[in-house]
Amino acid sequence: MRTVPVYGGRMDAGSMAAAGPPVRRDWRAEALATLRLAGPIVLTNLSQMALALTETILLGRLSTDALAAGMLAVSLHFALLAPGFGLALAAAPLQAQACGAGRLPGVAARGWVRAVRRATRAALWACAIMLLPTWALLWESAGVLRALGQDPALAALAQDYTRAAMFGMPGFCGFVVLRGFLAAMERPAAAMWVAFGAVALNLPLAWLLIFPAGLGVLGAGLAIAIANIGMLLALVVLIRRDRVFRRFRLFGRVWRVDGPRLREVFVVGLPIAGVMLLEIGVFTAAAFAMGWFGTVAVAAHAIAIQTASATFMVPMGIGQAATARVGLAIGAGDPRGAQRAGWVAVTLGAAFMATMALLLVTTAPAIARMFLDPADPQSAAVAALGATLLMIAGAFQMGDGIQVVAAGALRGLKDTRVPMLFAALGYWGIGLPFGLLVARYGGLGPQGVWIGLGVGLALVAGMMLLRWRRLSAAAAQEVSRSPAG
């Protein structure tokens, strides 16, 4: 019986008739394939987010000052992690396109396996190179924070966290590179289980170091570093023990520098790092701007940003799945499949974030109270402002989800430079200046900063979506004009 290849399996002619119209079947199959891939990635992201979220809750129980210092430290930590994180993410489209090429008839297994191995090793080297200057800045983070106008006491506390947490950065970046490999192989579950294990380890470890050991903010930084290193080591062991993954020999002669592929990682990855730095940096700048309005504002911002970041992990995971799905289709010479994969992912991300918008708007006060000790004299003020910021965050959930999924789909095409320019314009050219203006001179205070963030996200979402529409349609039309099409 005649068979027709579809992503995620094969379908015979009889099954095709039962499945309904071909276009509807293709979109349904793509949605299922995306959900199967995105599910473990999303859970991995949520697990990683849970590491920071649980520590924020624990620090909030310690004191308002500890919560505020932790927020400043985490903001600076992730802002400076962005270059390494972006280069780690650059491995995903290279790995996916190499795996997709392996589906083409006549392609030797040895060739595409070697391409996957080269991309993985080069990404690991690129991350290592980029983290060296990051460490130098984090070691002197108190001075950096003071220069940015933060309270000296909070800056000193924040430095305790950053000096400990920075040693976990190589573990985090290495984990992201290997997670991209697993996504390209469409087997992301191993990374998910490793991340779950890290959460299970981090919660009691952070509690022990913060409270019984009396290390406070320093203990939180140590706990997150240990968790990140543990995630990388666990994933390395799992990959080396798996029969299929062993054939790639990802860690053989890892000390050898592959110049051409390292350059490719930087070409693709530096704009991704730029987008990450611009996006993380704008929220970091917002956290610093909150310092102008006092400790209560910084603590309330910590509550809102941690909650909004938790919801963001889902579309971020869908976007990472879109990178793999689009990259696999492009590598296999199927631009129409890539176009379908991107639009399916955008639809899934938008639908989820619409639900989260409703949840945040209706339950903001209850969420804010979860982070605080009722006995703290400042808790009532923090909870009230935190609830207001959460409702504003609810209003820009859709824009946040659409921009990250569209960026992930574009990444699957290895289109990274123009999205970086979009992020620069939307976040820093319009969103942040507008927010600071209405906060300082419009009398809106902390709420104005968050309104500016929402405006920036909406603009970036629109630009990303339009670019995805144009590039994906152009690729599909090119196929239609070809003799084979």
Short mmCIF file of N, CA and C in Angstrom, two decimals, residues 190-314:
data_model
loop_
_atom_site.label_atom_id
_atom_site.label_comp_id
_atom_site.label_asym_id
_atom_site.label_seq_id
_atom_site.Cartn_x
_atom_site.Cartn_y
_atom_site.Cartn_z
N ALA A 190 14.60 13.47 28.68
CA ALA A 190 15.72 13.32 29.61
C ALA A 190 16.03 14.63 30.31
N ALA A 191 16.05 15.74 29.53
CA ALA A 191 16.31 17.06 30.13
C ALA A 191 15.23 17.42 31.14
N MET A 192 14.00 17.05 30.84
CA MET A 192 12.90 17.34 31.77
C MET A 192 13.10 16.64 33.10
N TRP A 193 13.43 15.36 33.07
CA TRP A 193 13.60 14.63 34.33
C TRP A 193 14.80 15.13 35.12
N VAL A 194 15.85 15.52 34.42
CA VAL A 194 17.00 16.10 35.10
C VAL A 194 16.62 17.40 35.78
N ALA A 195 15.84 18.24 35.08
CA ALA A 195 15.41 19.51 35.67
C ALA A 195 14.51 19.28 36.89
N PHE A 196 13.62 18.29 36.81
CA PHE A 196 12.80 17.95 37.97
C PHE A 196 13.67 17.56 39.17
N GLY A 197 14.70 16.78 38.88
CA GLY A 197 15.61 16.39 39.96
C GLY A 197 16.32 17.57 40.58
N ALA A 198 16.66 18.56 39.73
CA ALA A 198 17.34 19.75 40.25
C ALA A 198 16.42 20.53 41.19
N VAL A 199 15.14 20.63 40.85
CA VAL A 199 14.18 21.32 41.72
C VAL A 199 14.06 20.58 43.05
N ALA A 200 13.97 19.27 42.97
CA ALA A 200 13.86 18.47 44.18
C ALA A 200 15.08 18.63 45.08
N LEU A 201 16.25 18.79 44.47
CA LEU A 201 17.47 19.01 45.23
C LEU A 201 17.55 20.43 45.77
N ASN A 202 17.16 21.41 44.94
CA ASN A 202 17.38 22.81 45.29
C ASN A 202 16.54 23.28 46.47
N LEU A 203 15.29 22.86 46.53
CA LEU A 203 14.40 23.38 47.58
C LEU A 203 14.92 23.07 48.98
N PRO A 204 15.19 21.80 49.33
CA PRO A 204 15.71 21.57 50.68
C PRO A 204 17.12 22.13 50.88
N LEU A 205 17.93 22.10 49.80
CA LEU A 205 19.30 22.60 49.93
C LEU A 205 19.29 24.11 50.19
N ALA A 206 18.46 24.84 49.43
CA ALA A 206 18.38 26.29 49.64
C ALA A 206 17.86 26.61 51.03
N TRP A 207 16.86 25.88 51.48
CA TRP A 207 16.32 26.12 52.83
C TRP A 207 17.40 25.89 53.88
N LEU A 208 18.15 24.79 53.75
CA LEU A 208 19.20 24.48 54.72
C LEU A 208 20.28 25.58 54.74
N LEU A 209 20.67 26.03 53.56
CA LEU A 209 21.75 27.02 53.49
C LEU A 209 21.29 28.41 53.92
N ILE A 210 20.04 28.76 53.61
CA ILE A 210 19.54 30.09 53.95
C ILE A 210 19.24 30.20 55.45
N PHE A 211 18.56 29.18 56.01
CA PHE A 211 18.07 29.30 57.39
C PHE A 211 18.93 28.57 58.41
N PRO A 212 18.96 27.24 58.47
CA PRO A 212 19.77 26.59 59.52
C PRO A 212 21.26 26.94 59.46
N ALA A 213 21.80 26.99 58.23
CA ALA A 213 23.22 27.33 58.10
C ALA A 213 23.48 28.83 58.31
N GLY A 214 22.43 29.62 58.24
CA GLY A 214 22.55 31.05 58.49
C GLY A 214 23.25 31.83 57.40
N LEU A 215 23.30 31.28 56.16
CA LEU A 215 24.02 31.98 55.09
C LEU A 215 23.16 33.00 54.35
N GLY A 216 21.86 32.96 54.56
CA GLY A 216 20.98 33.95 53.95
C GLY A 216 21.07 34.00 52.45
N VAL A 217 21.30 35.21 51.90
CA VAL A 217 21.34 35.41 50.44
C VAL A 217 22.49 34.62 49.82
N LEU A 218 23.62 34.54 50.51
CA LEU A 218 24.74 33.74 50.02
C LEU A 218 24.34 32.28 49.84
N GLY A 219 23.58 31.74 50.78
CA GLY A 219 23.13 30.36 50.69
C GLY A 219 22.26 30.12 49.48
N ALA A 220 21.42 31.10 49.13
CA ALA A 220 20.57 30.96 47.94
C ALA A 220 21.43 30.88 46.68
N GLY A 221 22.48 31.70 46.60
CA GLY A 221 23.38 31.65 45.45
C GLY A 221 24.12 30.34 45.34
N LEU A 222 24.57 29.81 46.48
CA LEU A 222 25.25 28.50 46.46
C LEU A 222 24.33 27.40 46.00
N ALA A 223 23.09 27.43 46.45
CA ALA A 223 22.13 26.38 46.10
C ALA A 223 21.87 26.36 44.60
N ILE A 224 21.68 27.55 43.99
CA ILE A 224 21.38 27.59 42.56
C ILE A 224 22.60 27.15 41.74
N ALA A 225 23.81 27.46 42.21
CA ALA A 225 25.02 27.03 41.51
C ALA A 225 25.15 25.51 41.53
N ILE A 226 24.91 24.91 42.69
CA ILE A 226 25.00 23.46 42.82
C ILE A 226 23.97 22.78 41.94
N ALA A 227 22.75 23.33 41.88
CA ALA A 227 21.70 22.75 41.06
C ALA A 227 22.06 22.80 39.58
N ASN A 228 22.60 23.92 39.09
CA ASN A 228 22.95 24.05 37.68
C ASN A 228 24.09 23.11 37.28
N ILE A 229 25.10 23.01 38.14
CA ILE A 229 26.20 22.07 37.85
C ILE A 229 25.68 20.64 37.84
N GLY A 230 24.80 20.32 38.79
CA GLY A 230 24.23 18.98 38.86
C GLY A 230 23.43 18.64 37.62
N MET A 231 22.68 19.62 37.06
CA MET A 231 21.88 19.35 35.86
C MET A 231 22.77 18.98 34.68
N LEU A 232 23.87 19.71 34.50
CA LEU A 232 24.77 19.39 33.38
C LEU A 232 25.38 18.00 33.55
N LEU A 233 25.89 17.71 34.74
CA LEU A 233 26.53 16.41 34.96
C LEU A 233 25.56 15.27 34.76
N ALA A 234 24.33 15.43 35.25
CA ALA A 234 23.33 14.37 35.09
C ALA A 234 22.99 14.15 33.63
N LEU A 235 22.86 15.23 32.85
CA LEU A 235 22.51 15.08 31.44
C LEU A 235 23.66 14.45 30.65
N VAL A 236 24.90 14.80 31.00
CA VAL A 236 26.05 14.17 30.35
C VAL A 236 26.03 12.66 30.59
N VAL A 237 25.77 12.25 31.81
CA VAL A 237 25.73 10.81 32.12
C VAL A 237 24.62 10.11 31.33
N LEU A 238 23.45 10.71 31.27
CA LEU A 238 22.33 10.09 30.55
C LEU A 238 22.63 9.96 29.06
N ILE A 239 23.23 10.99 28.47
CA ILE A 239 23.55 10.94 27.04
C ILE A 239 24.61 9.88 26.76
N ARG A 240 25.60 9.80 27.61
CA ARG A 240 26.67 8.82 27.40
C ARG A 240 26.17 7.39 27.58
N ARG A 241 25.11 7.21 28.36
CA ARG A 241 24.60 5.85 28.60
C ARG A 241 23.56 5.42 27.57
N ASP A 242 23.02 6.35 26.81
CA ASP A 242 21.98 6.02 25.84
C ASP A 242 22.60 5.43 24.57
N ARG A 243 22.04 4.32 24.09
CA ARG A 243 22.61 3.60 22.94
C ARG A 243 22.61 4.45 21.67
N VAL A 244 21.52 5.19 21.44
CA VAL A 244 21.43 6.01 20.23
C VAL A 244 22.33 7.23 20.33
N PHE A 245 22.31 7.91 21.48
CA PHE A 245 23.08 9.14 21.62
C PHE A 245 24.58 8.89 21.63
N ARG A 246 25.00 7.70 22.07
CA ARG A 246 26.44 7.41 22.14
C ARG A 246 27.11 7.50 20.77
N ARG A 247 26.36 7.20 19.71
CA ARG A 247 26.96 7.19 18.38
C ARG A 247 27.43 8.58 17.94
N PHE A 248 26.91 9.63 18.56
CA PHE A 248 27.31 10.99 18.20
C PHE A 248 28.65 11.37 18.81
N ARG A 249 29.08 10.69 19.87
CA ARG A 249 30.36 10.97 20.53
C ARG A 249 30.52 12.47 20.78
N LEU A 250 29.52 13.06 21.42
CA LEU A 250 29.51 14.51 21.61
C LEU A 250 30.68 15.02 22.42
N PHE A 251 31.20 14.19 23.31
CA PHE A 251 32.23 14.67 24.24
C PHE A 251 33.62 14.14 23.90
N GLY A 252 33.73 13.40 22.79
CA GLY A 252 35.04 12.92 22.37
C GLY A 252 35.88 14.07 21.82
N ARG A 253 37.11 14.21 22.29
CA ARG A 253 38.03 15.27 21.86
C ARG A 253 37.37 16.65 21.93
N VAL A 254 36.63 16.87 23.01
CA VAL A 254 35.92 18.14 23.15
C VAL A 254 36.89 19.30 23.29
N TRP A 255 38.14 19.03 23.61
CA TRP A 255 39.14 20.09 23.78
C TRP A 255 39.59 20.68 22.43
N ARG A 256 39.27 20.00 21.32
CA ARG A 256 39.68 20.49 20.01
C ARG A 256 38.74 21.61 19.55
N VAL A 257 39.31 22.74 19.16
CA VAL A 257 38.52 23.89 18.72
C VAL A 257 38.27 23.77 17.22
N ASP A 258 36.99 23.79 16.84
CA ASP A 258 36.56 23.71 15.44
C ASP A 258 36.30 25.14 14.96
N GLY A 259 37.32 25.76 14.33
CA GLY A 259 37.23 27.16 13.96
C GLY A 259 36.05 27.52 13.09
N PRO A 260 35.83 26.83 11.94
CA PRO A 260 34.71 27.21 11.06
C PRO A 260 33.35 27.10 11.75
N ARG A 261 33.13 26.02 12.50
CA ARG A 261 31.82 25.87 13.15
C ARG A 261 31.69 26.83 14.34
N LEU A 262 32.81 27.12 15.01
CA LEU A 262 32.76 28.10 16.10
C LEU A 262 32.35 29.47 15.56
N ARG A 263 32.88 29.83 14.39
CA ARG A 263 32.47 31.10 13.77
C ARG A 263 30.99 31.08 13.43
N GLU A 264 30.49 29.96 12.94
CA GLU A 264 29.06 29.87 12.62
C GLU A 264 28.20 30.03 13.86
N VAL A 265 28.63 29.43 14.96
CA VAL A 265 27.89 29.58 16.21
C VAL A 265 27.84 31.05 16.62
N PHE A 266 28.96 31.74 16.48
CA PHE A 266 28.97 33.17 16.85
C PHE A 266 28.11 34.00 15.89
N VAL A 267 28.13 33.66 14.59
CA VAL A 267 27.32 34.40 13.62
C VAL A 267 25.83 34.25 13.92
N VAL A 268 25.41 33.02 14.20
CA VAL A 268 24.01 32.77 14.53
C VAL A 268 23.70 33.19 15.97
N GLY A 269 24.65 32.93 16.86
CA GLY A 269 24.37 33.06 18.29
C GLY A 269 24.49 34.46 18.85
N LEU A 270 25.39 35.27 18.32
CA LEU A 270 25.54 36.61 18.88
C LEU A 270 24.26 37.45 18.75
N PRO A 271 23.56 37.41 17.60
CA PRO A 271 22.27 38.11 17.58
C PRO A 271 21.25 37.53 18.55
N ILE A 272 21.25 36.20 18.72
CA ILE A 272 20.36 35.60 19.72
C ILE A 272 20.74 36.11 21.11
N ALA A 273 22.05 36.14 21.36
CA ALA A 273 22.52 36.68 22.64
C ALA A 273 22.12 38.14 22.78
N GLY A 274 22.16 38.88 21.66
CA GLY A 274 21.74 40.27 21.69
C GLY A 274 20.27 40.42 22.06
N VAL A 275 19.42 39.57 21.48
CA VAL A 275 18.00 39.60 21.82
C VAL A 275 17.80 39.27 23.29
N MET A 276 18.51 38.22 23.76
CA MET A 276 18.38 37.83 25.16
C MET A 276 18.85 38.97 26.07
N LEU A 277 19.97 39.58 25.71
CA LEU A 277 20.51 40.67 26.54
C LEU A 277 19.56 41.87 26.54
N LEU A 278 19.00 42.18 25.37
CA LEU A 278 18.07 43.30 25.29
C LEU A 278 16.80 43.05 26.10
N GLU A 279 16.28 41.80 26.00
CA GLU A 279 15.04 41.49 26.71
C GLU A 279 15.28 41.36 28.21
N ILE A 280 16.28 40.57 28.59
CA ILE A 280 16.58 40.44 30.01
C ILE A 280 17.03 41.79 30.57
N GLY A 281 17.83 42.51 29.76
CA GLY A 281 18.34 43.79 30.21
C GLY A 281 17.25 44.81 30.47
N VAL A 282 16.17 44.79 29.67
CA VAL A 282 15.12 45.77 29.90
C VAL A 282 14.38 45.50 31.20
N PHE A 283 14.22 44.21 31.53
CA PHE A 283 13.60 43.88 32.81
C PHE A 283 14.56 44.15 33.98
N THR A 284 15.86 43.97 33.72
CA THR A 284 16.86 44.32 34.74
C THR A 284 16.85 45.83 34.98
N ALA A 285 16.78 46.59 33.89
CA ALA A 285 16.71 48.04 34.04
C ALA A 285 15.45 48.45 34.78
N ALA A 286 14.36 47.73 34.53
CA ALA A 286 13.12 48.01 35.26
C ALA A 286 13.30 47.74 36.75
N ALA A 287 14.01 46.65 37.07
CA ALA A 287 14.27 46.35 38.48
C ALA A 287 15.10 47.45 39.13
N PHE A 288 16.10 47.94 38.41
CA PHE A 288 16.92 49.03 38.95
C PHE A 288 16.10 50.31 39.09
N ALA A 289 15.21 50.56 38.12
CA ALA A 289 14.35 51.74 38.22
C ALA A 289 13.45 51.66 39.44
N MET A 290 13.05 50.44 39.80
CA MET A 290 12.23 50.27 41.00
C MET A 290 12.99 50.73 42.25
N GLY A 291 14.33 50.61 42.21
CA GLY A 291 15.13 51.07 43.33
C GLY A 291 14.96 52.55 43.62
N TRP A 292 14.56 53.32 42.60
CA TRP A 292 14.32 54.74 42.81
C TRP A 292 13.11 54.98 43.72
N PHE A 293 12.21 54.00 43.75
CA PHE A 293 10.95 54.16 44.50
C PHE A 293 10.98 53.44 45.84
N GLY A 294 12.13 52.86 46.23
CA GLY A 294 12.26 52.27 47.55
C GLY A 294 12.20 50.76 47.59
N THR A 295 12.45 50.21 48.77
CA THR A 295 12.51 48.76 48.96
C THR A 295 11.17 48.09 48.66
N VAL A 296 10.07 48.73 49.04
CA VAL A 296 8.74 48.14 48.79
C VAL A 296 8.52 47.94 47.29
N ALA A 297 8.91 48.92 46.50
CA ALA A 297 8.74 48.82 45.05
C ALA A 297 9.60 47.69 44.48
N VAL A 298 10.85 47.54 44.95
CA VAL A 298 11.73 46.47 44.46
C VAL A 298 11.15 45.11 44.82
N ALA A 299 10.66 44.97 46.06
CA ALA A 299 10.08 43.70 46.49
C ALA A 299 8.82 43.37 45.70
N ALA A 300 7.97 44.38 45.46
CA ALA A 300 6.75 44.15 44.67
C ALA A 300 7.10 43.76 43.24
N HIS A 301 8.12 44.40 42.68
CA HIS A 301 8.58 44.04 41.34
C HIS A 301 9.08 42.60 41.31
N ALA A 302 9.76 42.18 42.38
CA ALA A 302 10.24 40.80 42.45
C ALA A 302 9.08 39.82 42.35
N ILE A 303 8.00 40.10 43.04
CA ILE A 303 6.82 39.22 43.00
C ILE A 303 6.24 39.16 41.59
N ALA A 304 6.06 40.34 40.98
CA ALA A 304 5.44 40.40 39.66
C ALA A 304 6.32 39.76 38.59
N ILE A 305 7.62 40.03 38.64
CA ILE A 305 8.50 39.51 37.59
C ILE A 305 8.67 38.00 37.72
N GLN A 306 8.72 37.49 38.94
CA GLN A 306 8.85 36.04 39.09
C GLN A 306 7.60 35.33 38.59
N THR A 307 6.43 35.90 38.85
CA THR A 307 5.19 35.28 38.39
C THR A 307 5.07 35.35 36.88
N ALA A 308 5.33 36.54 36.32
CA ALA A 308 5.25 36.70 34.86
C ALA A 308 6.30 35.82 34.17
N SER A 309 7.46 35.66 34.78
CA SER A 309 8.49 34.80 34.20
C SER A 309 8.06 33.34 34.20
N ALA A 310 7.30 32.94 35.22
CA ALA A 310 6.81 31.56 35.28
C ALA A 310 5.85 31.28 34.14
N THR A 311 4.91 32.19 33.88
CA THR A 311 4.00 31.99 32.75
C THR A 311 4.75 32.05 31.42
N PHE A 312 5.79 32.87 31.35
CA PHE A 312 6.57 33.02 30.13
C PHE A 312 7.30 31.72 29.75
N MET A 313 7.58 30.87 30.72
CA MET A 313 8.31 29.64 30.44
C MET A 313 7.57 28.74 29.45
N VAL A 314 6.24 28.81 29.44
CA VAL A 314 5.48 27.94 28.53
C VAL A 314 5.64 28.38 27.08
#
